[in-house]
Short mmCIF file of N, CA and C in Angstrom, two decimals:
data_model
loop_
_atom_site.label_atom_id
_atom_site.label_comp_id
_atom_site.label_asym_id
_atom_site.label_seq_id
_atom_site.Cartn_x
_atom_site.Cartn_y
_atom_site.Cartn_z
N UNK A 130 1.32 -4.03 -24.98
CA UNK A 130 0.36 -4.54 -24.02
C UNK A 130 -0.64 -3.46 -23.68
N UNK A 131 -1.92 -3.90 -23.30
CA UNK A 131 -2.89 -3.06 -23.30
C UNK A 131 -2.71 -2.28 -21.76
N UNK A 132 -2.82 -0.95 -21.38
CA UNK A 132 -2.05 -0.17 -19.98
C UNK A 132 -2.97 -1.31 -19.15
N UNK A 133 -4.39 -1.24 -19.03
CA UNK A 133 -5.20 -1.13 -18.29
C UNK A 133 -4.67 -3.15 -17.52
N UNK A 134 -4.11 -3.84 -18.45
CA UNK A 134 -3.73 -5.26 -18.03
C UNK A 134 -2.56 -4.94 -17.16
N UNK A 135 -1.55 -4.16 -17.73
CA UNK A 135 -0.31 -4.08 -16.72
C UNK A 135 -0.72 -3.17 -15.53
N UNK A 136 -1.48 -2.37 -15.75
CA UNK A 136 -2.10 -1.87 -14.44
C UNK A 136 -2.20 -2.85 -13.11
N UNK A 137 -3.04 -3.65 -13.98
CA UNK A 137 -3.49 -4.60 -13.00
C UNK A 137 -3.12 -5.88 -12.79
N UNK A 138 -2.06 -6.44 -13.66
CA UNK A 138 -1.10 -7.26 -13.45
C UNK A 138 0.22 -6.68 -11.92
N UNK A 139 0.61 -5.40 -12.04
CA UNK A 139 1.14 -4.93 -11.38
C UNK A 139 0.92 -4.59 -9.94
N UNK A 140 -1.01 -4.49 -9.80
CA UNK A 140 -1.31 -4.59 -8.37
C UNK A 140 -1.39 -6.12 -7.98
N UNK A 141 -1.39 -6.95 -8.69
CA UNK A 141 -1.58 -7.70 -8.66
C UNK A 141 0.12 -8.93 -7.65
N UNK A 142 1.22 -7.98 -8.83
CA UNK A 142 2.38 -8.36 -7.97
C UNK A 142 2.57 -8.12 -6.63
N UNK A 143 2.35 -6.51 -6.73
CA UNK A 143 3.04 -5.96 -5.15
C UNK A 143 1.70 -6.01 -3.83
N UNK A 144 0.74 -6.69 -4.82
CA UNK A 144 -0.45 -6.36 -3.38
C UNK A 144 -1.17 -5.69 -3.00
N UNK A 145 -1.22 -4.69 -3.99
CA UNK A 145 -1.64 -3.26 -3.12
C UNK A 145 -3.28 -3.12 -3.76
N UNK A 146 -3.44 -2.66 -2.25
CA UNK A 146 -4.91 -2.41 -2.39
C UNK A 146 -5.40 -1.02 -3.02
N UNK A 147 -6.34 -0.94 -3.16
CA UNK A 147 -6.89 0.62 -4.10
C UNK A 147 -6.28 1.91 -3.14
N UNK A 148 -6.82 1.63 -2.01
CA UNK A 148 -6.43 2.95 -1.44
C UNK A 148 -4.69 3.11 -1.39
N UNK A 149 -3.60 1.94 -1.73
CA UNK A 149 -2.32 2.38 -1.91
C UNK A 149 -2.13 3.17 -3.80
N UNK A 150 -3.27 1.94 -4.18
CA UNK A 150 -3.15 2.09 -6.12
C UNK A 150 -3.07 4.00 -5.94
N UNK A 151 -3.96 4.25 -5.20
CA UNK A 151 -5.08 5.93 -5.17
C UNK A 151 -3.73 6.58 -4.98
N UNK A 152 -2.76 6.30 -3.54
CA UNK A 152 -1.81 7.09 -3.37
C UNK A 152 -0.69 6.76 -3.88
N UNK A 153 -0.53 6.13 -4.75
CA UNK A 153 1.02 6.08 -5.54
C UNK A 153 0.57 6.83 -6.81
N UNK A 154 -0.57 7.62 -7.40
CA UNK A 154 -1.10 8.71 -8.74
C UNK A 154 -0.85 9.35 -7.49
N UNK A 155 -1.65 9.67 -6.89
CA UNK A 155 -1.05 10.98 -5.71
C UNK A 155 0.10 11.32 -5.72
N UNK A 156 0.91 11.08 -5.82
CA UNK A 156 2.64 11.27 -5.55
C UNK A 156 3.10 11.78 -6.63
N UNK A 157 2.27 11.70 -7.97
CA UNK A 157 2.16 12.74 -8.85
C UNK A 157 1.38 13.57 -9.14
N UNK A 158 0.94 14.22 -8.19
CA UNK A 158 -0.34 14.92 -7.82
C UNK A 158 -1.38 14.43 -8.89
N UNK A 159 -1.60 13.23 -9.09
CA UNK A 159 -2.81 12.83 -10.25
C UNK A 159 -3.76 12.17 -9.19
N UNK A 160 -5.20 13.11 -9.40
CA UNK A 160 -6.00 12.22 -8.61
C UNK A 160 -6.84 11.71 -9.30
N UNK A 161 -7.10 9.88 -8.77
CA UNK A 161 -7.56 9.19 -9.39
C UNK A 161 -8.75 8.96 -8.40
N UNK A 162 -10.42 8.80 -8.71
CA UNK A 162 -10.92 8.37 -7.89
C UNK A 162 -11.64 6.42 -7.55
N UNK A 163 -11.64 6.32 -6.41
CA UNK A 163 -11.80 4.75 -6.50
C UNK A 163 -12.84 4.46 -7.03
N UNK A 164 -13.75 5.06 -7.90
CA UNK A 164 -14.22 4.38 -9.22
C UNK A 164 -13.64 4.31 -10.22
N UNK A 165 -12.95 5.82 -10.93
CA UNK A 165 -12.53 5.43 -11.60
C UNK A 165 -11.11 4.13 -11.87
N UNK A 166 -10.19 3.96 -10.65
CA UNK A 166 -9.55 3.12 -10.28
C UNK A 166 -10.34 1.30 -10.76
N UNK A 167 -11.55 1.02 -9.94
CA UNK A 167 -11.83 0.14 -10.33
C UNK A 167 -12.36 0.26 -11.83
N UNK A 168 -12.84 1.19 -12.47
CA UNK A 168 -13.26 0.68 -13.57
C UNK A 168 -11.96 0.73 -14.86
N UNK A 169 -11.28 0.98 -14.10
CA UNK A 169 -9.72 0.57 -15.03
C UNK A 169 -8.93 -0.31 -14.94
N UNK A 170 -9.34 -1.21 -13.52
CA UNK A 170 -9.23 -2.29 -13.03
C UNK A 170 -10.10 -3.56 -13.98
N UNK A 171 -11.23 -3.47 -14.45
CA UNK A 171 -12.02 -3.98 -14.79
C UNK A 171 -11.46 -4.61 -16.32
N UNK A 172 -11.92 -5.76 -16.77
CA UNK A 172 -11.54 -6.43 -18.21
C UNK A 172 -12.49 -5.67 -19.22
N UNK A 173 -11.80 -6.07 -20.69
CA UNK A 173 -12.64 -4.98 -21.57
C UNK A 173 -14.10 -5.51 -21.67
N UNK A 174 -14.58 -6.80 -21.28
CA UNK A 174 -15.91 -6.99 -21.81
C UNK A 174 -16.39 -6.85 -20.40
N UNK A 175 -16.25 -6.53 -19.49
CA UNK A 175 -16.69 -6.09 -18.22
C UNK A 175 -17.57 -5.00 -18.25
N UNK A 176 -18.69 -4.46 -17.53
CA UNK A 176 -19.98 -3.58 -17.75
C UNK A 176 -18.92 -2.41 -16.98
N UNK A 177 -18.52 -0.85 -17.17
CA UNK A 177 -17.97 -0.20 -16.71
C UNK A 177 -16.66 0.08 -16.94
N UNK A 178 -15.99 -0.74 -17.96
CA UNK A 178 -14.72 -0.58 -17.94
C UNK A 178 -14.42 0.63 -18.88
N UNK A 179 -12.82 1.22 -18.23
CA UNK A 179 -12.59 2.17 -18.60
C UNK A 179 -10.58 1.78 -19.13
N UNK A 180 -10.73 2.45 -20.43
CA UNK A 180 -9.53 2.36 -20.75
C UNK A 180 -8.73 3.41 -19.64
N UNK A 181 -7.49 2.76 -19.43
CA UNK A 181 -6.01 3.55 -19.06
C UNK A 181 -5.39 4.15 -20.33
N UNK A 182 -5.51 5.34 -20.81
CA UNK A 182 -4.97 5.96 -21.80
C UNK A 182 -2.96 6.09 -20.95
N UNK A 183 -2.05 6.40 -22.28
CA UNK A 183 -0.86 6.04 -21.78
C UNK A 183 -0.52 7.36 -21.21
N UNK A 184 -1.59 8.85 -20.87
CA UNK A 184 -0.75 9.42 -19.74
C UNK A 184 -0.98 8.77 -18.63
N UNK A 185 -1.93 8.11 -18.34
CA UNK A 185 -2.82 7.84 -16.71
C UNK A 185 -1.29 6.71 -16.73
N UNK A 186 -1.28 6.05 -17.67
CA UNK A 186 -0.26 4.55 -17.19
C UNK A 186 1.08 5.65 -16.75
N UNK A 187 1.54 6.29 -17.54
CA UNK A 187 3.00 7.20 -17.41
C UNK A 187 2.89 7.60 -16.00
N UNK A 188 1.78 8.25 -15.50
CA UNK A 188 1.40 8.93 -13.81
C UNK A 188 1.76 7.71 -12.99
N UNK A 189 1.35 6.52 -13.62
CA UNK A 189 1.42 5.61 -12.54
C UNK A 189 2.52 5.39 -12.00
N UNK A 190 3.38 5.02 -13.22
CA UNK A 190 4.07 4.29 -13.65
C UNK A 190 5.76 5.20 -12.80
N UNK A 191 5.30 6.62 -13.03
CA UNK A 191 6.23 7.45 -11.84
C UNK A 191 5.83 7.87 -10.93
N UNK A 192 4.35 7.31 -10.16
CA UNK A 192 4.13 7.14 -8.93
C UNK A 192 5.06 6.30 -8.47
N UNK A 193 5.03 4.81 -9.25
CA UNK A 193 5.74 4.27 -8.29
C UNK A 193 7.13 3.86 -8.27
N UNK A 194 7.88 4.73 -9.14
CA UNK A 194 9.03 5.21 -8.97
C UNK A 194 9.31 5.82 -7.84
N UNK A 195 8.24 7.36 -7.59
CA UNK A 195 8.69 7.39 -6.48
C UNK A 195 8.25 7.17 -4.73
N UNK A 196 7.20 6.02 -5.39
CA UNK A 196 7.20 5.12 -3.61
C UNK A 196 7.89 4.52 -3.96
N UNK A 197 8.51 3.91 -4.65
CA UNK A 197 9.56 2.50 -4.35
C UNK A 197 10.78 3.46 -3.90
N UNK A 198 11.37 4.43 -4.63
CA UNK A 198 12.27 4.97 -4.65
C UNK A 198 12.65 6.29 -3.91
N UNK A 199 11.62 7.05 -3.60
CA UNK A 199 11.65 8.29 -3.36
C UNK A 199 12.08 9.46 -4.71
N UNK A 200 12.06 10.64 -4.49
CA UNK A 200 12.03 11.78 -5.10
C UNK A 200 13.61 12.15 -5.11
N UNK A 201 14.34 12.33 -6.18
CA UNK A 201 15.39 12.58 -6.03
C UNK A 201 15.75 13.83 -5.83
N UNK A 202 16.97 14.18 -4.79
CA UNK A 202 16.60 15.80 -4.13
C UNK A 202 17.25 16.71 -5.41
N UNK A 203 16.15 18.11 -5.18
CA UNK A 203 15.92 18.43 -6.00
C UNK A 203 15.05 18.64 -7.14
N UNK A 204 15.01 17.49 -7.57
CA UNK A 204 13.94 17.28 -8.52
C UNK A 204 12.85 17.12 -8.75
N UNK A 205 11.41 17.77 -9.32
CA UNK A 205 10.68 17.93 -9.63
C UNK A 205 9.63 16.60 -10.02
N UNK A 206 8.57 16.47 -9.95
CA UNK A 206 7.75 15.34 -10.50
C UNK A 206 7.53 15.60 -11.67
N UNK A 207 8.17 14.58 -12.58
CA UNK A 207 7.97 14.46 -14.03
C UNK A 207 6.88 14.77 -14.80
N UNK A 208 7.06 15.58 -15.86
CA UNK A 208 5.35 15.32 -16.75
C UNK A 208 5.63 14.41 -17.20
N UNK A 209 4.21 13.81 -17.35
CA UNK A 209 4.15 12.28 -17.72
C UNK A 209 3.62 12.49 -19.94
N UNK A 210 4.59 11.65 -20.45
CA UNK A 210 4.03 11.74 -21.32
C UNK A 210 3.26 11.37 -22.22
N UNK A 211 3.05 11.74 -23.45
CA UNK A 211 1.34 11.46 -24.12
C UNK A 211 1.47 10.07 -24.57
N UNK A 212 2.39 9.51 -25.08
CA UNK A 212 2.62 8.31 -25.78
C UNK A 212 3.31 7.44 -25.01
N UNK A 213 3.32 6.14 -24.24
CA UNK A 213 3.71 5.13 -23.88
C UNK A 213 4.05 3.95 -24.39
N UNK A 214 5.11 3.47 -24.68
CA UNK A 214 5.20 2.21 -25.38
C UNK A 214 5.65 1.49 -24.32
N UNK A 215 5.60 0.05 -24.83
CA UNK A 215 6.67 -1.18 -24.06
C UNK A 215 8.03 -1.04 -23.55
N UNK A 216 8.61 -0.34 -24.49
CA UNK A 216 10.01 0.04 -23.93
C UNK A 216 10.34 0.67 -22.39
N UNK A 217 9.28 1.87 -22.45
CA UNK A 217 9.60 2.92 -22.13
C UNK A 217 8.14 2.79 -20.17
N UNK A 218 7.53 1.32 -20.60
CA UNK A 218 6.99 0.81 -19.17
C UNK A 218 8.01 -0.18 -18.69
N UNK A 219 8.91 -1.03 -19.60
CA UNK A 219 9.92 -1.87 -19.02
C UNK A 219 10.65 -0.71 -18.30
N UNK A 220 11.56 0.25 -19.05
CA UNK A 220 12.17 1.33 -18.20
C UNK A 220 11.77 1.72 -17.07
N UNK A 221 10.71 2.17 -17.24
CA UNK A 221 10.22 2.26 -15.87
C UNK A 221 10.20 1.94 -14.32
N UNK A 222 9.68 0.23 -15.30
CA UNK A 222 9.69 -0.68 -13.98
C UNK A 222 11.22 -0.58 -13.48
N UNK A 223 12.02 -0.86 -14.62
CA UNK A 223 13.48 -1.11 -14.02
C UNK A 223 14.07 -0.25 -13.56
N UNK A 224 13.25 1.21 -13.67
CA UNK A 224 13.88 2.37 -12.81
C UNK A 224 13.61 1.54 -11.10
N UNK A 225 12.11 1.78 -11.08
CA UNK A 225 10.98 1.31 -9.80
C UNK A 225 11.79 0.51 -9.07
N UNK A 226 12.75 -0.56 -9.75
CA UNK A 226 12.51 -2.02 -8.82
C UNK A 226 14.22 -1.77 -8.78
N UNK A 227 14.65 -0.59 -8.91
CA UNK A 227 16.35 -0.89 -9.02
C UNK A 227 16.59 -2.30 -9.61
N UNK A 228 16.61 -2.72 -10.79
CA UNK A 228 17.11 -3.49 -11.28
C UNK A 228 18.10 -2.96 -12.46
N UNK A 229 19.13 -4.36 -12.16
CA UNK A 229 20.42 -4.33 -12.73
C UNK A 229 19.99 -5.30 -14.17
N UNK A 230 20.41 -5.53 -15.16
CA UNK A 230 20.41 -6.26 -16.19
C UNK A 230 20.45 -8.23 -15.68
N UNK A 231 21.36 -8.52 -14.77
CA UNK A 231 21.13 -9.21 -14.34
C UNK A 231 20.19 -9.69 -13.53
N UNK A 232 19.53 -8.54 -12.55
CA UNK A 232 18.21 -8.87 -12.20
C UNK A 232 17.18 -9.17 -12.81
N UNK A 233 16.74 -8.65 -13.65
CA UNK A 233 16.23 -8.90 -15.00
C UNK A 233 16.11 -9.78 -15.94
N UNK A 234 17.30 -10.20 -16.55
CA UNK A 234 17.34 -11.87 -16.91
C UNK A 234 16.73 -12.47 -16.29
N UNK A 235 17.41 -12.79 -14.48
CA UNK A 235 16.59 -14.08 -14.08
C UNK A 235 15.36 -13.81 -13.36
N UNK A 236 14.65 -12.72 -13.40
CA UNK A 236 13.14 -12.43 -13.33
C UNK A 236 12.21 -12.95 -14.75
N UNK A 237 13.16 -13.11 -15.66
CA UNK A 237 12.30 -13.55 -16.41
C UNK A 237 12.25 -15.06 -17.03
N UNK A 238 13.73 -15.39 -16.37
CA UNK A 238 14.01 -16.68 -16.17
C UNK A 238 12.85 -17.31 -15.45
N UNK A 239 12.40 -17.00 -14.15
CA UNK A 239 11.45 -17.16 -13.61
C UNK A 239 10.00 -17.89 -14.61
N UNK A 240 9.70 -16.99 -15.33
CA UNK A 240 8.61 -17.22 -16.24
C UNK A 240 9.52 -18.09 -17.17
N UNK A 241 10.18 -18.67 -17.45
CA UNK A 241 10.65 -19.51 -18.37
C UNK A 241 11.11 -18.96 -19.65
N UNK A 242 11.54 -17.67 -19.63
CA UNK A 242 11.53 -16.69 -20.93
C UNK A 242 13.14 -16.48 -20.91
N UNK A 243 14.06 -16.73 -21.92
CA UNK A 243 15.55 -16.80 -21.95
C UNK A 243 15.88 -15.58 -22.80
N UNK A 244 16.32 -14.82 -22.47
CA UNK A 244 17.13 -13.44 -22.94
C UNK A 244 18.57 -13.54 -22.81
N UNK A 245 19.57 -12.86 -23.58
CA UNK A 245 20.69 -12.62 -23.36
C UNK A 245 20.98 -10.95 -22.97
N UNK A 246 21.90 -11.30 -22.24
CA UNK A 246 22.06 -9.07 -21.68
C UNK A 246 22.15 -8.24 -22.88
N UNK A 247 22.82 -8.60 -24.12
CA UNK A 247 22.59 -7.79 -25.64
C UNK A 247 21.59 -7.62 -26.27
N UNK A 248 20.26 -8.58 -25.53
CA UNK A 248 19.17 -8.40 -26.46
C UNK A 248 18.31 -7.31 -25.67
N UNK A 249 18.53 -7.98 -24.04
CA UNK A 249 18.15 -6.67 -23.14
C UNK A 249 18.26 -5.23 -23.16
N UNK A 250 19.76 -5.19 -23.61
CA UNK A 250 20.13 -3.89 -23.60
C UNK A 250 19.62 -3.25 -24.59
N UNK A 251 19.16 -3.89 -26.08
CA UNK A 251 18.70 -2.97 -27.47
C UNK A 251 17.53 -2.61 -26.81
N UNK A 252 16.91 -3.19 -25.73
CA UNK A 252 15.37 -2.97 -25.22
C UNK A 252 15.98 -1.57 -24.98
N UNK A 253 16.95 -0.97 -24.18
CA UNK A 253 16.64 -0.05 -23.47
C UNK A 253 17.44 0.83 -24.07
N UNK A 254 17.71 1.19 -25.10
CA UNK A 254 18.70 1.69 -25.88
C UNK A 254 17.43 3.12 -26.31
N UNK A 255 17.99 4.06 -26.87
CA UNK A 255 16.84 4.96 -27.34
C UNK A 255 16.53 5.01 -28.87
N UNK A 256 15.38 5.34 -29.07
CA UNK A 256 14.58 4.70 -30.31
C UNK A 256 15.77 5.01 -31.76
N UNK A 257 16.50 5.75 -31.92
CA UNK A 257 17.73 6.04 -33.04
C UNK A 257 18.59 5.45 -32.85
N UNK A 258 18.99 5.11 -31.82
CA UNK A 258 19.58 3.93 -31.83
C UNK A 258 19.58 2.89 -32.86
N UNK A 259 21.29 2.21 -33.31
CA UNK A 259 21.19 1.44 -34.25
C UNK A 259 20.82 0.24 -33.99
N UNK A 260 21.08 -0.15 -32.48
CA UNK A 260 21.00 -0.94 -32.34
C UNK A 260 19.61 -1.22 -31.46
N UNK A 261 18.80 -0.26 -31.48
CA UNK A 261 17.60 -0.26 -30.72
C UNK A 261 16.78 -1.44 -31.12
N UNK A 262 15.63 -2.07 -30.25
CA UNK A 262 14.90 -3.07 -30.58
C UNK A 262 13.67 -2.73 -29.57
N UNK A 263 12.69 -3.02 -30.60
CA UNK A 263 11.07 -3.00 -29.59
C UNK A 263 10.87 -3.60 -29.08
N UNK A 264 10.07 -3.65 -28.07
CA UNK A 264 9.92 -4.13 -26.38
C UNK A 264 8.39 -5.20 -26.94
N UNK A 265 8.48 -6.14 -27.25
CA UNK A 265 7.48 -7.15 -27.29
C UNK A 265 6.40 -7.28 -26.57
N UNK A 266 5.06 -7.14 -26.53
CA UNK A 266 3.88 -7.55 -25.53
C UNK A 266 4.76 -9.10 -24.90
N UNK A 267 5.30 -9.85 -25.67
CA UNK A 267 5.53 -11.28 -25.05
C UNK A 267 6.82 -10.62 -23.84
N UNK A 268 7.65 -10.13 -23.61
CA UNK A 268 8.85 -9.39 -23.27
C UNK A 268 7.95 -9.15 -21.95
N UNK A 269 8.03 -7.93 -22.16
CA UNK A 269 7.16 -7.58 -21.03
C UNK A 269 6.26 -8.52 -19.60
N UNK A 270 5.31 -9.15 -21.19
CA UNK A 270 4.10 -10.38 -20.06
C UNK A 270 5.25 -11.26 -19.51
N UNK A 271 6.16 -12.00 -19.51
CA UNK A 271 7.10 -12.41 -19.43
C UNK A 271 7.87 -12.15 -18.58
N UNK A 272 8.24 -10.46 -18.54
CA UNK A 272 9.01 -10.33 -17.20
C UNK A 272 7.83 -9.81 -15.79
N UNK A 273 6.53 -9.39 -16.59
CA UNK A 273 5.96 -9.16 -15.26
C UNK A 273 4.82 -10.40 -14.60
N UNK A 274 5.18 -11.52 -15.48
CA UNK A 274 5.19 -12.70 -14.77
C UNK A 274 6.03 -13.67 -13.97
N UNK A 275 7.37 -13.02 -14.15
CA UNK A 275 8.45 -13.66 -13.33
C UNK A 275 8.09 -12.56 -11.57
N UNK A 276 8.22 -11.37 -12.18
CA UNK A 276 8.24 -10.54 -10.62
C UNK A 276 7.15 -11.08 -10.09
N UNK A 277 5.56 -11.66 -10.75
CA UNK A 277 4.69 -12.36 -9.81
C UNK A 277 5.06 -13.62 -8.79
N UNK A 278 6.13 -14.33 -9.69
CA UNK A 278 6.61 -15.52 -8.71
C UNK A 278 7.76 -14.63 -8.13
N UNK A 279 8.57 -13.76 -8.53
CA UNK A 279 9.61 -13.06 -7.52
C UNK A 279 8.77 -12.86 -5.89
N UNK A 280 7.94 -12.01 -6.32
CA UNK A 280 7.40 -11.47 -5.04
C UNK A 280 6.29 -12.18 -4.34
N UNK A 281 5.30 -13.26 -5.20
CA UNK A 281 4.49 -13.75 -4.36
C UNK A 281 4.38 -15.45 -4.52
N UNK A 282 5.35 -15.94 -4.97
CA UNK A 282 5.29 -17.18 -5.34
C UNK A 282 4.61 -17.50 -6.57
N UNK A 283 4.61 -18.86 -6.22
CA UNK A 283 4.13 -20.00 -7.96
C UNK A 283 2.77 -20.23 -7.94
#
């Protein structure tokens, strides 16, 4: 999936306005400014738009790990890294939202999308893994269309 859609599919779930978008990159000391914010906000045939390359999504993406979650004591704010895949933004989220495998299923139950916990789990398995499996653009749109009806209705 393209960052700059789940970007904004994602403010889109929890609500949040720019000046929260601004301070959840803050929390990884990444400052983003509210232009550039909206113009990453913006669709690709839109006058101004700016791609989300996959460190800016990775910053985000453990911003809001740790507003949802807080900073675990001790530990340091992650470097974010150069390459982002599907897998590894589902992880994410499912760090973000404390979700269990079962939460998960029926979030995506929600969107009408049927998984079993074995197919889930190759999602999150690491890439040598034998039993590893890639994280689908459909996967993904799918579960972060269920958390839209999770959190804000139909």
């Amino acid at each position: 999936m393209i960052n700059n859609d789940i970007l904004r599919r994602l403010r889109f779930v929890f609500d949040y306005q720019n000046a929260k978008m601004i301070k959840i990159f803050a929390k990884v000391n990444q400052e983003v400014s509210q232009e550039l914010l909206l113009n990453m906000l913006k669709k690709e045939e839109e006058e101004g738009y700016q791609p989300c390359n996959d460190k800016t999504m990775c910053q985000f993406l453990d911003g809001l790990i740790i507003e949802k979650r807080g900073l675990r004591e001790g530990a340091e704010i992650p470097e974010p890294v150069s390459q982002i895949n599907n897998n590894l933004t589902f992880k994410k989220l499912r760090v973000a939202l404390e979700m269990r495998e079962d939460d998960i299923i029926s979030t995506l139950a929600l969107a009408d999308f049927n998984m079993s916990k074995s197919e889930l789990g190759a999602l999150f398995r690491k890439p040598g893994h034998k039993h590893f499996k890639e994280c689908g653009d459909q996967v993904l749109r799918n579960f972060l269309a269920g958390l839209s009806i999770k959190h804000r209705g139909k």
